[in-house]
Amino acid sequence: MGVLITVLAVCAVAGLVLLALSLRNVQQYEKGVVFRFGRLLPDIRGPGLRVIRPIGDRMRKVSVQTEVLGIPPQGSITADNVTLTVDAVVYFKVIDPVKALVNVRNYPAAVSQIAQTSLRSVIGRADLDTLLSDRDHINAELKKVMDAPTEEPWGLRIERVEIKDIALPESMMRSMSKQAEAERERRARVIAADGEFQASQRLTDAAATMADTPGALQLRLLQTVVDVSAEKNSTLVMPFPVEMLRFFEHQSRDSDDESDGRLVRRSDRHAALSAGAVIPEPAIPAPLLARPVSLPGERAGSRAEVARERRDNWPTRWDTEESLNG
């Protein structure tokens, strides 16, 4: 009786051990692939508690989550002969667990090698400006190049490829910084010149408006005085009034007209003398003839002789003609 109980106990323990060996727990993000004596079974076990044969069956669990794989920095030469170092990151997932286990060994390492090769190939066909300005195009081309050898043969799907960083040589970075600085300076000069042009147009319009309305210039002058006085300066310098400038301008014009008239009269007199016209001799002032001046010590009887001498020395018409012709 005791031997029978012992046998039954041993059988129960063996059954529990076999049952424990035959149970497998598959997570929601996993797929189970069963090999029986090394032979692949067609059924893929889904998530949950699964039972397999404890002897001869072996289950491999494959994660179907998106995996992130970093690509080490790769030195390459672009199409325009610029040496640089590029590193990237790859996002992929398993869509066929059977192919991922059967067709390739250690598929993460295989994806890493494919990514490095594809990255160097794509960088060698692109120039530096495209790498720096059109990252989306480079990423799409990398994804396309990596999809061909991985999706159909290996059961892997490349979801996304991103270039993380592009390391340039120091000399190239200095050249690019100088180029960018020159471009910014050019834009600043163009903007400043455009502003000056617009300001000159506005000032021209304002000057035309003030010229049509003289009172506007005076109002502008008063506004300028108000703005200056708002700063509480101890000394205020007033500009010269425009009306006084205009008054002096009119006076100068009148004086110029008078001088022009005198010149015209002189020219007319000269023309008359040249034509042989008779110009009347200037009359001798009556006081000089009637009341001759006596000098100290001079005799009174010689007054008539002094008056006669002065009359003889008075300029005649011929003297006037000679002075004008000279």
Coordinates of C-alpha atoms in Angstrom, one line a residue:
M1 CA 0.0 0.0 0.0
G2 CA 2.8 2.4 0.8
V3 CA 4.6 1.6 -2.4
L4 CA 1.4 2.4 -4.4
I5 CA 1.1 5.7 -2.7
T6 CA 4.7 6.5 -3.5
V7 CA 4.3 5.6 -7.1
L8 CA 1.2 7.8 -7.4
A9 CA 3.0 10.7 -5.8
V10 CA 5.9 10.4 -8.1
C11 CA 3.6 10.2 -11.1
A12 CA 1.7 13.3 -9.9
V13 CA 4.9 15.2 -9.4
A14 CA 6.1 14.2 -12.9
G15 CA 2.8 15.2 -14.4
L16 CA 3.0 18.6 -12.8
V17 CA 6.6 19.0 -14.0
L18 CA 5.6 18.1 -17.6
L19 CA 2.6 20.4 -17.4
A20 CA 4.8 23.3 -16.2
L21 CA 7.2 22.6 -19.1
S22 CA 4.4 22.6 -21.6
L23 CA 2.9 25.9 -20.6
R24 CA 4.2 29.2 -22.2
N25 CA 3.1 32.7 -21.6
V26 CA 3.1 35.0 -24.6
Q27 CA 2.8 38.7 -24.0
Q28 CA 0.6 41.0 -26.0
Y29 CA 3.5 42.6 -27.9
E30 CA 5.0 39.2 -28.8
K31 CA 4.5 36.3 -31.2
G32 CA 5.4 32.7 -30.5
V33 CA 7.1 30.5 -33.1
V34 CA 7.2 26.8 -32.3
F35 CA 9.9 24.4 -33.5
R36 CA 9.2 20.7 -33.1
F37 CA 12.4 18.7 -33.2
G38 CA 13.9 21.6 -35.1
R39 CA 11.1 21.8 -37.6
L40 CA 9.0 24.9 -37.9
L41 CA 5.3 24.5 -37.1
P42 CA 3.0 26.6 -39.4
D43 CA 0.9 28.0 -36.5
I44 CA 2.1 31.1 -34.8
R45 CA 1.1 31.4 -31.2
G46 CA -0.6 34.6 -30.2
P47 CA -0.7 36.4 -26.9
G48 CA -1.9 34.4 -23.8
L49 CA -1.1 31.1 -22.1
R50 CA -0.1 28.6 -24.7
V51 CA 0.5 24.8 -24.4
I52 CA 3.3 23.0 -26.3
R53 CA 4.7 19.5 -26.0
P54 CA 7.2 19.4 -23.2
I55 CA 9.4 17.1 -25.1
G56 CA 10.5 18.0 -28.7
D57 CA 8.9 21.4 -28.9
R58 CA 10.7 24.7 -28.5
M59 CA 9.1 28.1 -28.6
R60 CA 10.9 31.3 -29.7
K61 CA 9.2 34.6 -28.8
V62 CA 9.6 37.5 -31.2
S63 CA 8.7 41.1 -30.2
V64 CA 6.6 43.0 -32.7
Q65 CA 7.3 46.4 -31.1
T66 CA 9.0 49.2 -32.9
E67 CA 12.7 49.0 -32.2
V68 CA 15.1 52.0 -32.2
L69 CA 18.6 51.3 -33.6
G70 CA 21.3 54.0 -33.5
I71 CA 23.8 54.1 -36.4
P72 CA 27.4 54.8 -35.4
P73 CA 28.9 58.0 -37.0
Q74 CA 30.0 57.3 -40.5
G75 CA 32.7 59.3 -42.4
S76 CA 31.8 59.9 -46.0
I77 CA 32.5 62.2 -48.9
T78 CA 29.7 64.0 -50.6
A79 CA 29.1 64.5 -54.3
D80 CA 30.9 67.9 -54.1
N81 CA 33.9 66.4 -52.4
V82 CA 33.3 67.5 -48.9
T83 CA 34.4 65.2 -46.1
L84 CA 31.9 64.9 -43.2
T85 CA 30.7 62.6 -40.5
V86 CA 27.0 61.6 -40.3
D87 CA 25.1 59.6 -37.7
A88 CA 21.5 58.5 -37.9
V89 CA 18.8 56.5 -36.1
V90 CA 16.6 53.7 -37.6
Y91 CA 13.0 52.8 -36.4
F92 CA 12.0 49.3 -37.5
K93 CA 9.6 46.5 -36.5
V94 CA 9.1 42.8 -37.2
I95 CA 6.1 42.1 -39.5
D96 CA 6.9 38.4 -40.1
P97 CA 8.3 36.6 -37.1
V98 CA 9.0 33.4 -39.1
K99 CA 11.2 35.2 -41.7
A100 CA 13.0 37.2 -39.0
L101 CA 14.0 34.0 -37.2
V102 CA 14.6 31.7 -40.1
N103 CA 16.0 33.9 -42.9
V104 CA 18.4 36.1 -40.9
R105 CA 20.5 35.6 -37.8
N106 CA 20.5 38.4 -35.3
Y107 CA 18.3 40.7 -37.3
P108 CA 19.2 43.9 -35.2
A109 CA 22.8 43.5 -36.2
A110 CA 21.9 42.9 -39.8
V111 CA 19.7 46.0 -39.8
S112 CA 22.6 48.0 -38.4
Q113 CA 25.0 46.9 -41.1
I114 CA 22.4 47.6 -43.8
A115 CA 21.8 51.1 -42.4
Q116 CA 25.5 52.0 -42.3
T117 CA 26.0 50.9 -45.9
S118 CA 22.9 52.7 -47.1
L119 CA 23.9 55.9 -45.3
R120 CA 27.3 56.0 -46.9
S121 CA 25.8 55.3 -50.3
V122 CA 23.1 58.0 -50.0
I123 CA 25.6 60.6 -48.6
G124 CA 28.0 59.9 -51.5
R125 CA 25.2 60.8 -54.1
A126 CA 24.1 64.0 -52.4
D127 CA 25.9 67.4 -52.1
L128 CA 26.5 69.4 -48.9
D129 CA 23.7 71.9 -49.5
T130 CA 21.1 69.1 -50.0
L131 CA 22.2 67.4 -46.8
L132 CA 21.9 70.7 -44.8
S133 CA 18.7 72.1 -46.3
D134 CA 16.7 69.1 -47.5
R135 CA 16.9 66.5 -44.7
D136 CA 13.4 65.1 -45.5
H137 CA 14.5 64.1 -49.0
I138 CA 17.7 62.3 -47.7
N139 CA 15.6 60.5 -45.0
A140 CA 13.1 59.3 -47.5
E141 CA 15.8 58.1 -49.8
L142 CA 17.5 56.2 -46.9
K143 CA 14.2 54.5 -46.0
K144 CA 13.7 53.5 -49.6
V145 CA 17.2 52.0 -49.9
M146 CA 16.9 50.1 -46.7
D147 CA 13.4 48.7 -47.4
A148 CA 14.5 46.7 -50.4
P149 CA 16.8 44.1 -48.6
T150 CA 14.9 44.0 -45.3
E151 CA 11.1 43.9 -45.8
E152 CA 10.5 41.0 -48.2
P153 CA 13.5 38.7 -47.4
W154 CA 13.7 39.3 -43.6
G155 CA 10.2 40.2 -42.6
L156 CA 11.3 43.6 -41.2
R157 CA 9.7 47.0 -42.0
I158 CA 11.8 50.2 -41.8
E159 CA 9.3 52.7 -40.5
R160 CA 11.6 55.7 -40.3
V161 CA 15.2 56.8 -40.8
E162 CA 16.4 60.1 -39.3
I163 CA 19.8 61.8 -39.7
K164 CA 20.7 63.0 -36.2
D165 CA 23.9 65.1 -36.8
I166 CA 26.3 66.2 -39.5
A167 CA 29.8 67.0 -38.3
L168 CA 31.7 69.3 -40.6
P169 CA 35.4 70.1 -40.6
E170 CA 36.6 73.2 -38.8
S171 CA 37.7 74.9 -42.1
M172 CA 34.3 74.2 -43.7
M173 CA 32.5 75.6 -40.7
R174 CA 34.5 78.8 -40.8
S175 CA 33.8 79.2 -44.5
M176 CA 30.1 78.7 -44.0
S177 CA 30.0 81.1 -41.1
K178 CA 31.7 83.8 -43.2
Q179 CA 29.3 83.1 -46.0
A180 CA 26.3 83.4 -43.7
E181 CA 27.6 86.6 -42.2
A182 CA 28.1 88.1 -45.6
E183 CA 24.6 87.1 -46.6
R184 CA 23.1 88.7 -43.5
E185 CA 25.1 91.9 -44.1
R186 CA 23.9 92.0 -47.7
R187 CA 20.3 91.7 -46.6
A188 CA 20.8 94.4 -43.9
R189 CA 22.2 96.8 -46.5
V190 CA 19.4 96.1 -48.9
I191 CA 16.8 96.6 -46.2
A192 CA 18.5 99.9 -45.1
A193 CA 18.6 101.1 -48.7
D194 CA 15.0 100.3 -49.2
G195 CA 14.1 102.2 -46.1
E196 CA 16.0 105.2 -47.3
F197 CA 14.3 105.1 -50.6
Q198 CA 10.8 105.0 -49.0
A199 CA 11.7 107.7 -46.6
S200 CA 13.0 110.0 -49.5
Q201 CA 9.7 109.4 -51.3
R202 CA 7.7 110.4 -48.3
L203 CA 9.8 113.5 -47.7
T204 CA 9.4 114.5 -51.3
D205 CA 5.6 114.2 -50.9
A206 CA 5.7 116.2 -47.7
A207 CA 7.9 118.9 -49.3
A208 CA 5.5 119.2 -52.2
T209 CA 2.5 119.6 -49.8
M210 CA 4.3 122.2 -47.7
A211 CA 5.3 124.1 -50.9
D212 CA 1.6 124.3 -52.0
T213 CA 0.6 125.4 -48.5
P214 CA 3.0 127.9 -47.0
G215 CA 1.2 127.9 -43.6
A216 CA 2.1 124.2 -43.2
L217 CA 5.8 125.0 -43.0
Q218 CA 5.1 127.5 -40.3
L219 CA 3.0 125.0 -38.4
R220 CA 5.8 122.4 -38.7
L221 CA 8.3 124.9 -37.4
L222 CA 6.1 125.6 -34.4
Q223 CA 5.6 121.8 -33.8
T224 CA 9.4 121.4 -33.8
V225 CA 9.7 124.2 -31.3
V226 CA 7.2 122.5 -29.0
D227 CA 9.1 119.2 -29.3
V228 CA 12.3 120.8 -28.4
S229 CA 10.8 122.8 -25.5
A230 CA 9.4 119.6 -24.0
E231 CA 12.9 118.5 -23.0
K232 CA 13.2 121.5 -20.6
N233 CA 16.3 122.9 -22.1
S234 CA 17.6 126.2 -20.6
T235 CA 18.4 127.7 -24.0
L236 CA 16.1 127.5 -27.0
V237 CA 17.5 128.5 -30.4
M238 CA 14.8 129.6 -32.8
P239 CA 15.3 129.1 -36.5
F240 CA 15.3 132.2 -38.8
P241 CA 11.7 132.9 -40.0
V242 CA 11.1 132.0 -43.6
E243 CA 9.1 135.2 -44.2
M244 CA 12.1 137.4 -43.4
L245 CA 14.2 135.4 -45.8
R246 CA 11.6 136.0 -48.5
F247 CA 11.5 139.8 -47.6
F248 CA 15.3 140.0 -48.1
E249 CA 15.0 138.1 -51.3
H250 CA 12.4 140.6 -52.7
Q251 CA 14.6 143.5 -51.6
S252 CA 17.7 142.0 -53.3
R253 CA 15.6 141.5 -56.5
D254 CA 14.5 145.2 -56.5
S255 CA 18.1 146.4 -56.0
D256 CA 19.2 144.2 -58.9
D257 CA 16.5 145.7 -61.1
E258 CA 17.6 149.3 -60.2
S259 CA 21.2 148.6 -61.0
D260 CA 20.1 146.9 -64.2
G261 CA 18.2 150.2 -65.1
R262 CA 21.2 152.4 -64.4
L263 CA 23.3 150.2 -66.6
V264 CA 20.7 150.4 -69.3
R265 CA 20.6 154.2 -69.1
R266 CA 24.4 154.4 -69.3
S267 CA 24.4 152.2 -72.3
D268 CA 21.7 154.3 -74.0
R269 CA 23.8 157.5 -73.4
H270 CA 26.8 155.9 -74.8
A271 CA 24.8 154.7 -77.8
A272 CA 23.5 158.3 -78.3
L273 CA 27.0 159.8 -78.2
S274 CA 28.2 157.2 -80.7
A275 CA 25.4 158.2 -83.1
G276 CA 26.4 161.9 -82.9
A277 CA 23.6 163.2 -80.8
V278 CA 24.1 166.5 -79.1
I279 CA 24.1 166.3 -75.4
P280 CA 23.4 169.5 -73.6
E281 CA 26.2 170.8 -71.5
P282 CA 25.5 171.0 -67.8
A283 CA 24.5 174.3 -66.5
I284 CA 26.9 176.2 -64.3
P285 CA 25.4 176.6 -60.8
A286 CA 24.2 180.1 -60.2
P287 CA 25.8 180.6 -56.8
L288 CA 29.2 179.8 -58.3
L289 CA 28.7 182.6 -60.9
A290 CA 27.0 185.1 -58.8
R291 CA 29.0 184.7 -55.6
P292 CA 32.6 183.7 -56.2
V293 CA 34.5 182.5 -53.3
S294 CA 37.4 184.5 -52.1
L295 CA 40.5 182.9 -50.7
P296 CA 42.3 184.2 -47.7
G297 CA 44.9 186.8 -48.7
E298 CA 43.4 187.2 -52.2
R299 CA 42.5 190.6 -53.6
A300 CA 38.9 191.4 -54.0
G301 CA 39.4 192.7 -57.5
S302 CA 40.4 189.2 -58.8
R303 CA 37.0 187.5 -58.1
A304 CA 35.8 188.0 -61.6
E305 CA 38.9 186.3 -62.9
V306 CA 38.4 183.3 -60.6
A307 CA 34.9 182.8 -61.8
R308 CA 35.9 183.1 -65.4
E309 CA 38.7 180.5 -64.9
R310 CA 36.2 178.0 -63.2
R311 CA 33.8 178.4 -66.1
D312 CA 36.5 177.8 -68.6
N313 CA 37.6 174.6 -66.8
W314 CA 34.0 173.1 -66.7
P315 CA 33.8 169.8 -68.7
T316 CA 32.3 170.2 -72.1
R317 CA 30.5 167.7 -74.4
W318 CA 33.7 166.6 -76.0
D319 CA 35.3 165.8 -72.7
T320 CA 32.2 163.7 -71.8
E321 CA 32.4 161.8 -75.0
E322 CA 36.1 161.1 -74.6
S323 CA 35.6 159.9 -71.0
L324 CA 32.7 157.6 -72.1
N325 CA 34.7 156.2 -75.1
G326 CA 37.7 155.6 -72.9

